[in-house]
Structure formats: C-alpha cells, structure tokens
Tab-separated table of C-alpha atoms and ligand atoms in Angstrom:
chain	number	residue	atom	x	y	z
G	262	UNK	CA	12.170	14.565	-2.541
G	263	UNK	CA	9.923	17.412	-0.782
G	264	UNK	CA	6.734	15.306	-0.232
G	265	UNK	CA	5.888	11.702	-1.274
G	266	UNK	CA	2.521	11.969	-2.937
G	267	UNK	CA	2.421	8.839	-5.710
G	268	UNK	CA	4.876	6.714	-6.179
G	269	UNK	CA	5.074	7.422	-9.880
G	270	UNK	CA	7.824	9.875	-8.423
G	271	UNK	CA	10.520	7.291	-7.401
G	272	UNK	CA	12.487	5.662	-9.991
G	273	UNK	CA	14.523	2.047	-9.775
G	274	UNK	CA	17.626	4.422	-7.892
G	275	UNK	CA	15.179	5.953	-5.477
G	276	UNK	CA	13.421	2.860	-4.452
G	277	UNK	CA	16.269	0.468	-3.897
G	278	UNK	CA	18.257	3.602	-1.442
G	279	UNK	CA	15.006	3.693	0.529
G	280	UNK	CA	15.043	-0.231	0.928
G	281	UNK	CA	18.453	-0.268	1.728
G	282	UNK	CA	18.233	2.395	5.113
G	283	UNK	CA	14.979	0.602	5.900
G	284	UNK	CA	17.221	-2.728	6.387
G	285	UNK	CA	19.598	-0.335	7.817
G	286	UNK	CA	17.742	0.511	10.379
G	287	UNK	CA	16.097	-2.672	10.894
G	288	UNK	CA	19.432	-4.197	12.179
G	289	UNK	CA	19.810	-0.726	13.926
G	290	UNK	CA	20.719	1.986	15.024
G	291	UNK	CA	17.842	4.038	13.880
G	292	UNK	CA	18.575	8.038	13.827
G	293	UNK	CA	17.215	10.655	16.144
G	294	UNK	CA	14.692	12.964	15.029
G	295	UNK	CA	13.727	13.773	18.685
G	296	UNK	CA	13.606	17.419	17.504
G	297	UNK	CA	10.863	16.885	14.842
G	298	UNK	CA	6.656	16.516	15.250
G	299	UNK	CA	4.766	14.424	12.668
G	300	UNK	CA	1.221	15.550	12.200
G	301	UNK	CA	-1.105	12.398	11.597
G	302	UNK	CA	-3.727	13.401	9.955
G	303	UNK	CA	-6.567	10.535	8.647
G	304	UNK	CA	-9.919	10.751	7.621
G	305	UNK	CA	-10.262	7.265	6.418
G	306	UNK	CA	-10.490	4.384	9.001
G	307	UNK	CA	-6.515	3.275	9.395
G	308	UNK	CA	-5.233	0.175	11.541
G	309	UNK	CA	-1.657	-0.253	10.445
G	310	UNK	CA	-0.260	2.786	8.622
G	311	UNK	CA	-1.383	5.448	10.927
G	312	UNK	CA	-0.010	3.055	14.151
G	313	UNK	CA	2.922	2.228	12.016
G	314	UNK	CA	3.939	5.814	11.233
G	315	UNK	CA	3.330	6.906	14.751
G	316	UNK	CA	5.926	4.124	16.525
G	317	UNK	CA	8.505	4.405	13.824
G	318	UNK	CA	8.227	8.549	14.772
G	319	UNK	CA	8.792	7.501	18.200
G	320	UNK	CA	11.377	4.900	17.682
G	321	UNK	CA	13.073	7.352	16.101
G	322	UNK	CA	12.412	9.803	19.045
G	323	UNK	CA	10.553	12.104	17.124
G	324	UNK	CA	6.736	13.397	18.495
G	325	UNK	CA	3.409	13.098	17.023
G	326	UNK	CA	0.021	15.433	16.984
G	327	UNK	CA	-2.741	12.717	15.602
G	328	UNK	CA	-6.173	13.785	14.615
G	329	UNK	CA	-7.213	9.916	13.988
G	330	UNK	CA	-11.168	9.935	12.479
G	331	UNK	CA	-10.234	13.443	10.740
G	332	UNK	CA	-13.494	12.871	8.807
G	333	UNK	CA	-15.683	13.464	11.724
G	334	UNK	CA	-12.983	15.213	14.457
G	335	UNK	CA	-11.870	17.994	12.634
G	336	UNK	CA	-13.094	21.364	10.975
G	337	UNK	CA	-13.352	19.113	7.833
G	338	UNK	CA	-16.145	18.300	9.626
G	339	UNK	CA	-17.463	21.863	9.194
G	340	UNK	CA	-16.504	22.612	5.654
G	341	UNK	CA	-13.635	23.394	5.765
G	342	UNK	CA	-11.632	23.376	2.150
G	343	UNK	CA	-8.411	21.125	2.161
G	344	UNK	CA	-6.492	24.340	1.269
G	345	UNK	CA	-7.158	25.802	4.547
G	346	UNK	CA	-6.307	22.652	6.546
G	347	UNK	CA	-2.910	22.293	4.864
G	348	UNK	CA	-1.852	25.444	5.594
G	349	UNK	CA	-3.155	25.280	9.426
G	350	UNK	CA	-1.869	21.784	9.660
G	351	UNK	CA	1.953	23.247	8.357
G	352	UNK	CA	1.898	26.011	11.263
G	353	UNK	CA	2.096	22.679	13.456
G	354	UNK	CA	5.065	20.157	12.921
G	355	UNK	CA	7.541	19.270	10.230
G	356	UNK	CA	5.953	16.468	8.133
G	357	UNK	CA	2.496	15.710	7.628
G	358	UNK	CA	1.053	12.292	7.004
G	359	UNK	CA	-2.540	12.265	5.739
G	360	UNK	CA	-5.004	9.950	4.442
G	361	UNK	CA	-8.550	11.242	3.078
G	362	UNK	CA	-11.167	9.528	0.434
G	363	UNK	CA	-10.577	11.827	-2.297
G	364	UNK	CA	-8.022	10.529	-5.037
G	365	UNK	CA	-7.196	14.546	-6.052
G	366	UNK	CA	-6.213	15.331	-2.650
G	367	UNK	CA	-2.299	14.758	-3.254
G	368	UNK	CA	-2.812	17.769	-5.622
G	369	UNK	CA	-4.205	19.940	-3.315
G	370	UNK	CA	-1.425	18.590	-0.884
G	371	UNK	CA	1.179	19.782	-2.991
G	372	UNK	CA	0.094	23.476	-4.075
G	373	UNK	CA	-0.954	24.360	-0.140
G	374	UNK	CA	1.355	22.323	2.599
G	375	UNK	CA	4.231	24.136	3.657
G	376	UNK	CA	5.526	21.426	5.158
G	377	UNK	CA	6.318	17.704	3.453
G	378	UNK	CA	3.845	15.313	2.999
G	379	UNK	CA	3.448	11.870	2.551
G	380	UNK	CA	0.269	9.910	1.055
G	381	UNK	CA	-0.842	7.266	3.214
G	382	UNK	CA	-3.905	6.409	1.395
G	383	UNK	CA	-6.058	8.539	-1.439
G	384	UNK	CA	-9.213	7.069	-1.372
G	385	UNK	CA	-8.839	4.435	-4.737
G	386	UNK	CA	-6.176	6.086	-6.255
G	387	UNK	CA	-2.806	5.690	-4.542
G	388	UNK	CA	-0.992	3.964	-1.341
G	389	UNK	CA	3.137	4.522	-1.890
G	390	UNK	CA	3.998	3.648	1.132
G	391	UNK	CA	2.360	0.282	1.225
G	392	UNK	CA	3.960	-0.478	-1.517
G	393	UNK	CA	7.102	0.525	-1.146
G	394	UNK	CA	6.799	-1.926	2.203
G	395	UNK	CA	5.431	-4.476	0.126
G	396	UNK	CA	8.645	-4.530	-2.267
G	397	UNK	CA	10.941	-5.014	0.781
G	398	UNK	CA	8.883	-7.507	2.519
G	399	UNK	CA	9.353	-9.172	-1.489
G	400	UNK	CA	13.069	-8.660	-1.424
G	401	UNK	CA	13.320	-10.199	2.119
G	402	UNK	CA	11.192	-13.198	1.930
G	403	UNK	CA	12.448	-14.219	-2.117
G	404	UNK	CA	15.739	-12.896	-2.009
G	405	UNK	CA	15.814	-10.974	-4.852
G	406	UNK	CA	14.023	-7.780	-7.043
G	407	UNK	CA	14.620	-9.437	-11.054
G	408	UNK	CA	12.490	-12.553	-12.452
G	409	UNK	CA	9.844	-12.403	-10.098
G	410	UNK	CA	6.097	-13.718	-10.974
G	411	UNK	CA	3.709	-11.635	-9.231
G	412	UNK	CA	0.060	-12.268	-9.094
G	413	UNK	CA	-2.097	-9.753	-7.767
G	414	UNK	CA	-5.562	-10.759	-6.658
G	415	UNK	CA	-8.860	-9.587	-5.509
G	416	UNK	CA	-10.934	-5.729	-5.726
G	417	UNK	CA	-8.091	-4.491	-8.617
G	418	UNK	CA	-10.202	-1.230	-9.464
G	419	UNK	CA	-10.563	0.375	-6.242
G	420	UNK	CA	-7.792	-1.532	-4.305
G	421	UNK	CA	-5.319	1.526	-3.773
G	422	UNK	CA	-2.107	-0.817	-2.898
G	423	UNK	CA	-2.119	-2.546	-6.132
G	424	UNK	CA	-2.044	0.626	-8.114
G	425	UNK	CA	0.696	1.742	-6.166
G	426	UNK	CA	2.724	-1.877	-6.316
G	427	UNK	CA	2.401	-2.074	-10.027
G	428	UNK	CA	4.498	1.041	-10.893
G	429	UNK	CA	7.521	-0.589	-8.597
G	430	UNK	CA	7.014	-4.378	-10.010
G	431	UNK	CA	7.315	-2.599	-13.598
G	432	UNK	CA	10.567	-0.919	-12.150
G	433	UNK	CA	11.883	-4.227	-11.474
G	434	UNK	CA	10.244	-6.129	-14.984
G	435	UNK	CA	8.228	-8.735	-12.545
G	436	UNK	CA	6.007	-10.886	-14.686
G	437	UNK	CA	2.296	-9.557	-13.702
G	438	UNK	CA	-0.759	-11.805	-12.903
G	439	UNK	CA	-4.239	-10.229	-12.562
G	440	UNK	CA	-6.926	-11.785	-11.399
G	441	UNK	CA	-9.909	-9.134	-10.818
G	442	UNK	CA	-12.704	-10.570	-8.402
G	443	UNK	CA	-16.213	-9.633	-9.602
G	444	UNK	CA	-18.889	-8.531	-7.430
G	445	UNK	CA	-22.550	-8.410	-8.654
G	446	UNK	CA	-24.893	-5.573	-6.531
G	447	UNK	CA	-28.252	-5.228	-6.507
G	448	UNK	CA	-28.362	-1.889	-8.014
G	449	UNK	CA	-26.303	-2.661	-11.064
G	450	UNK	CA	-27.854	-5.662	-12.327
G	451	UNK	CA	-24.778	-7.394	-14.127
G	452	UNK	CA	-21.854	-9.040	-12.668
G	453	UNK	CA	-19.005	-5.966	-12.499
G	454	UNK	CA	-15.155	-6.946	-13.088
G	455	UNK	CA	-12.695	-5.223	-10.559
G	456	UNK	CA	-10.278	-4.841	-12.536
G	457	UNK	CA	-7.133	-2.870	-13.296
G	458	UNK	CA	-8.031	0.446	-14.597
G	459	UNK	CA	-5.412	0.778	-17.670
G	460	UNK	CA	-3.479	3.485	-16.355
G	461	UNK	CA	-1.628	1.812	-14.156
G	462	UNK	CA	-0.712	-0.736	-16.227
G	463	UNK	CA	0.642	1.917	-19.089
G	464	UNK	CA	3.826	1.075	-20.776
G	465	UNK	CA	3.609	-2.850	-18.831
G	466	UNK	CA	4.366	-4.924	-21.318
G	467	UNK	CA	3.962	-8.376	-19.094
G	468	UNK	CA	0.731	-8.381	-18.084
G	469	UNK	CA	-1.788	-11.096	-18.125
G	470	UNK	CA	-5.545	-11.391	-17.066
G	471	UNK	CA	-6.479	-14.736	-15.222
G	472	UNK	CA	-10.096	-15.788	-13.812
G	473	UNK	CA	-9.117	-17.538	-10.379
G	474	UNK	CA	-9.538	-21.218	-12.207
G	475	UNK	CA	-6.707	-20.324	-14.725
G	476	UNK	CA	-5.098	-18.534	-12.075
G	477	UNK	CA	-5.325	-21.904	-9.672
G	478	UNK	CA	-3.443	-23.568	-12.589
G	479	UNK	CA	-0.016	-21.251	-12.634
G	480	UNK	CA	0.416	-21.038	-8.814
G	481	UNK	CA	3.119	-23.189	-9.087
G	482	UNK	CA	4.861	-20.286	-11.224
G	483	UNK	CA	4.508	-17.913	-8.759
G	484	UNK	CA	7.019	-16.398	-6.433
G	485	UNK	CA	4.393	-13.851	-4.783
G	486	UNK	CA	0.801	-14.264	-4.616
G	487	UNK	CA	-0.862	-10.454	-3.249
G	488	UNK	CA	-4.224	-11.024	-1.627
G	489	UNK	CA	-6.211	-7.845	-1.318
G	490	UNK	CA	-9.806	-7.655	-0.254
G	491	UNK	CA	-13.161	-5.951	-2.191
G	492	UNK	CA	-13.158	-2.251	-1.292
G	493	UNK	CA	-16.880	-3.040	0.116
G	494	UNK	CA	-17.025	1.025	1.095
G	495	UNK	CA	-16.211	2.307	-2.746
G	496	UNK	CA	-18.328	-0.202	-4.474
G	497	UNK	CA	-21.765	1.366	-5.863
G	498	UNK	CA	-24.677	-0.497	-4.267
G	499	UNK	CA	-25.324	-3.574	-1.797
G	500	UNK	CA	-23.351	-6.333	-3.237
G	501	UNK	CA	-25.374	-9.658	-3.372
G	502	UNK	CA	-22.681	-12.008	-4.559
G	503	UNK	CA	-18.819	-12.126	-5.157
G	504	UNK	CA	-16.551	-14.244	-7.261
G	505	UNK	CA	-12.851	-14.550	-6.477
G	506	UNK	CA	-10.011	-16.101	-5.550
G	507	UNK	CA	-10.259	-17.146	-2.018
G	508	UNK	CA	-6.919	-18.993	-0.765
G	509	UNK	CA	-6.818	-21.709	1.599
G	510	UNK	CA	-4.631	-25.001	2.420
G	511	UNK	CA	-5.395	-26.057	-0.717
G	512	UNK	CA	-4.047	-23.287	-2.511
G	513	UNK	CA	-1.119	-22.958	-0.253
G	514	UNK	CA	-0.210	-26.601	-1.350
G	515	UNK	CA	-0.616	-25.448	-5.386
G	516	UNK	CA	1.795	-22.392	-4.740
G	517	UNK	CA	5.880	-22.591	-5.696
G	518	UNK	CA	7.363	-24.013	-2.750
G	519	UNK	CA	9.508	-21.428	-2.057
G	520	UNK	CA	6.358	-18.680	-3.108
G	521	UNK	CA	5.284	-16.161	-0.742
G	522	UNK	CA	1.780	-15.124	0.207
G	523	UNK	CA	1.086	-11.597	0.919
G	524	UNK	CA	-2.187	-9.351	2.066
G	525	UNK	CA	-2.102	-5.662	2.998
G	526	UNK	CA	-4.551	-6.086	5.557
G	527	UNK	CA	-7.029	-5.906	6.786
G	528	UNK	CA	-8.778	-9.222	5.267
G	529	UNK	CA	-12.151	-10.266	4.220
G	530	UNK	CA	-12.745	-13.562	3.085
G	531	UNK	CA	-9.513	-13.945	0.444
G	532	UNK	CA	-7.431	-15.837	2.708
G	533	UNK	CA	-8.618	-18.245	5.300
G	534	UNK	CA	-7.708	-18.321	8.866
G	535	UNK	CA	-6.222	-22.081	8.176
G	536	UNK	CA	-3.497	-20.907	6.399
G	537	UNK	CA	-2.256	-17.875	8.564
G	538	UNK	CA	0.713	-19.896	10.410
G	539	UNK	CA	2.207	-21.386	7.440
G	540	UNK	CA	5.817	-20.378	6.697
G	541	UNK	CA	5.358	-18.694	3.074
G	542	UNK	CA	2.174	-16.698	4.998
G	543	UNK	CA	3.836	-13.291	5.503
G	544	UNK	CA	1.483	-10.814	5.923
G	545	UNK	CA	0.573	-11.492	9.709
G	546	UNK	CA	3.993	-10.580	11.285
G	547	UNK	CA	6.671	-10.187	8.593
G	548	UNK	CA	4.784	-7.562	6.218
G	549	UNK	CA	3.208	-5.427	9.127
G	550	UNK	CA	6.424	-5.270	10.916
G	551	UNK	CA	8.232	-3.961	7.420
G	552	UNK	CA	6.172	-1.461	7.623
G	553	UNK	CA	7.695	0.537	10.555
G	554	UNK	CA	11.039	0.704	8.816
G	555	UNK	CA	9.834	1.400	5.504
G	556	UNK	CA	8.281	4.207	6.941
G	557	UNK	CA	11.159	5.132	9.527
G	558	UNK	CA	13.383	5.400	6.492
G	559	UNK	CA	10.814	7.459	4.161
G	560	UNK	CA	10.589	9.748	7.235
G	561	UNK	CA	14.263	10.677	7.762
G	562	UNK	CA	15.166	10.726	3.897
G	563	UNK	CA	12.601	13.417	3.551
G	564	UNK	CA	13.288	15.585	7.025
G	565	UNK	CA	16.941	15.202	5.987
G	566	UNK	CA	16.656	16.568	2.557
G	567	UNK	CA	14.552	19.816	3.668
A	30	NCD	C1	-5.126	-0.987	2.852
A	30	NCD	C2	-5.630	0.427	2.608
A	30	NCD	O1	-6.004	1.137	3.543
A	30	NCD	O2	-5.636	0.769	1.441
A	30	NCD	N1	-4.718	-1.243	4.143
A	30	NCD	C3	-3.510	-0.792	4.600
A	30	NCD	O3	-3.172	0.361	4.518
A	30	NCD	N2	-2.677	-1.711	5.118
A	30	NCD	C4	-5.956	-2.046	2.254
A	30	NCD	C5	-7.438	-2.033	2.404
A	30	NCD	O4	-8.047	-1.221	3.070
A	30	NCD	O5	-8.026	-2.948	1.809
C-alpha cells in the first residue's frame, strides 16, 4: 500500500493485519522510525487525529513538520493549486498526513505526492483512519468481528466516519442500523433527512432504515450503537430545528447489556454528559486512545513497504 486515501482499498486480509500490529504495539514494543518526518498537513479544524498522528510519530521516535489551520497558514491561503502543495510538501518528509474540505482531494493526492499519503479527513466524503480505529476499538470492547448489530446514528450524509465504517462493517457482514437525524433550516423550507447517500451502502445487503422511536425499540439487539453529530459546517443554511436520536441514561438502560456505545468526537447534543462514565461508554478514553495505535501501525506498514 503506497498511500491510504479511502478505505475502499483494504480488503478483510488488509484490515485484520493492521489490527493485529496495532494490538501489537499496544502491549509494546513499538518500532523506531526515529529516521523518518511526518508532514501534518490540515486545513480543517482537527482535535484528535492530527494530535493522535503526531504522538504515535513520536512514540515511535519519528519527527513531525505540522502546518495545523492549513486553510488560513499556508500558501493555500494565496491560491495556491493542491498540485503545487503536494509536490512542495514531498520535498519535505516521508509521509504526509492531510486533511482539507474538498472530497476530490485524495485524487489530486494521488497523481502529485511523491511521497505516501494518508487521508485524515476529506471534507464529507471519507475518514479511513477513523474507521479503521473504530473497528478495533469494536473488536476490543465485543470481542469479536462476525454477528455484530451495528447502528449508526446521527448527520449520515455528510458525517465522513460513517462512510468510511460502512465499507469495513460490510467486510465483516455486521447487521446495519441507520437512523438519519433530520435537520430543518431556514433556507430550505422542508425538514431534510441526513441520510446515507447510496453509494456507500452498494452491494450491503443488511441494511435497515430506523426513525430514532423504532430505533429506541431494537437497542436491546444491538452490540454497537455509533453516535455521530450534525456536520453543522456542511449543512446549507441556519438550521432552526433538529430531530434525532439523542442518548442518555435512559437509553443506556434500553441497550444490550453487554452493547457498546461509541462517538468519534467531538459531540453535540447526541449523547449526554450523564452517561459519559458508564462502562459500555467508550468513546471518552478507550476509542481516542485506539487511535494512536491504529495510526502507529498504519504509519510503519506504509514507511516499511516503500
Ligand atoms: C470527526 C471528523 O473530523 O470527521 N472527528 C474525528 O476525526 N474524530 C467527526 C466530526 O467532526 O464530527
């Protein structure tokens, strides 16, 4: 693998090798890259995957150029095409991780870097690495990868995880749950739908659409329930009013007892504060955490294979 750029390029093979040598090296050692430089290059807002790629660089002793707030700190800024700042941006280090708010960058990615890159985020098209951290923080907390129920909640049109997370669950044949919030703004006078655009679901033959009241009603099927929040910044308009499922005590006390609860961060009203310390609430510690090996592993699998 030269660059990861969707994760429609790993199979069932790929995915499960990269899980394994992320629990590798979360019981440790990790390997030394102290002779490689990642470039960090985002210009979307990041919390957790630019911080998390950056310490599992250093963990691994590796260094890192950042240009954090690429939007507004760098010649992008000035015009400058994406083809020119992947071949600058190659003259600099050995791997590039980037995040930017157009979906077609990953194409420009691969026809210009000279280097390998990795998606961390293209605008509301793709997020492989989340995902591929959100599969092992699935493995860990159920056990297993086969007969899972999945529901996946919340802004399902311009959420970027989800599209990436549904191409793995299919891997794996996990039973999927949708249930789309819908968002009503004052410029586009009818309720709209988030939901799933179809071609991520292509070729899934489990699939069902809930409205949260159904979906209240099969918690107790599910072994994962994946929060996310609406994509506020990609939706047309001031929104006035939103419908979704928001998940509290109550909720938490409808889920399979031995069901997990997930988010990708960072939250808006989906999950309440109230239910954050409970022991099937993973996305605080256990999911973030996941993160750094996911991405520790990603990193030396595709350094290693140059
Ligand atoms: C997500 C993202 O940036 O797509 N966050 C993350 O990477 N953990 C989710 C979001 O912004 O809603």
């Amino acid at each position: 693998m030269q660059h990861l750029l969707s994760i429609q390029q790993l199979n069932k093979e790929d995915t499960l090798a990269i899980l394994e040598e992320a629990a590798a090296f979360e019981r440790g050692p990790v390997p030394n890259l102290s002779d490689k430089i990642l470039i960090s290059f985002f210009a979307e807002p990041s919390t957790r995957t630019r911080l998390s790629f950056e310490a599992a660089m250093h963990r691994m002793g590796g260094r890192v150029v950042t240009a954090a707030d690429a939007s507004a700190s760098s010649s992008l800024k000035k015009g400058e095409t994406l083809k020119d700042t992947f071949r600058t941006l190659s003259q600099y280090g050995d791997l590039i991780v980037m995040r930017h708010d157009d979906p077609e960058w990953p194409k420009a990615a691969e026809k210009y870097s000279r280097i390998p890159i990795i998606n961390g985020g293209s605008g509301s098209g793709e997020h492989p690495t989340q995902a591929l951290l959100d599969l092992y923080t699935i493995k860990k907390e159920t056990g297993r990868l086969d007969d899972l129920s999945v529901m996946l909640c919340g802004d399902l049109f311009y959420g970027r995880t989800v599209h990436s997370l549904v191409h793995l669950l299919k891997l794996f044949g996990a039973k999927l749950f949708l249930v789309p919030a819908a968002v009503k703004s004052a410029s586009h006078g009818p309720t709209t739908q988030l939901v799933m655009p179809m071609q991520y679901l292509h070729n899934y033959e489990h699939v069902k659409q809930l409205t949260p009241a159904e979906a209240r009603l099969r918690l107790h099927e599910m072994d994962v329930v994946y929060m996310t929040r609406i994509q506020n910044e990609r939706v047309c308009g001031n929104i006035v009013s939103t419908e979704m499922l928001e998940f509290g005590q109550q909720e938490m006390d409808l889920l399979k007892p031995t069901g997990v609860l997930l988010h990708p961060l960072p939250r808006g009203k989906e999950i309440a504060e109230e239910v954050d310390e409970h022991p099937r609430a993973a996305y605080h510690e256990r999911q973030i955490k996941n993160g750094v090996y996911i991405r520790m592993a990603l990193m030396r699998r595709i350094l290693e294979e140059q």
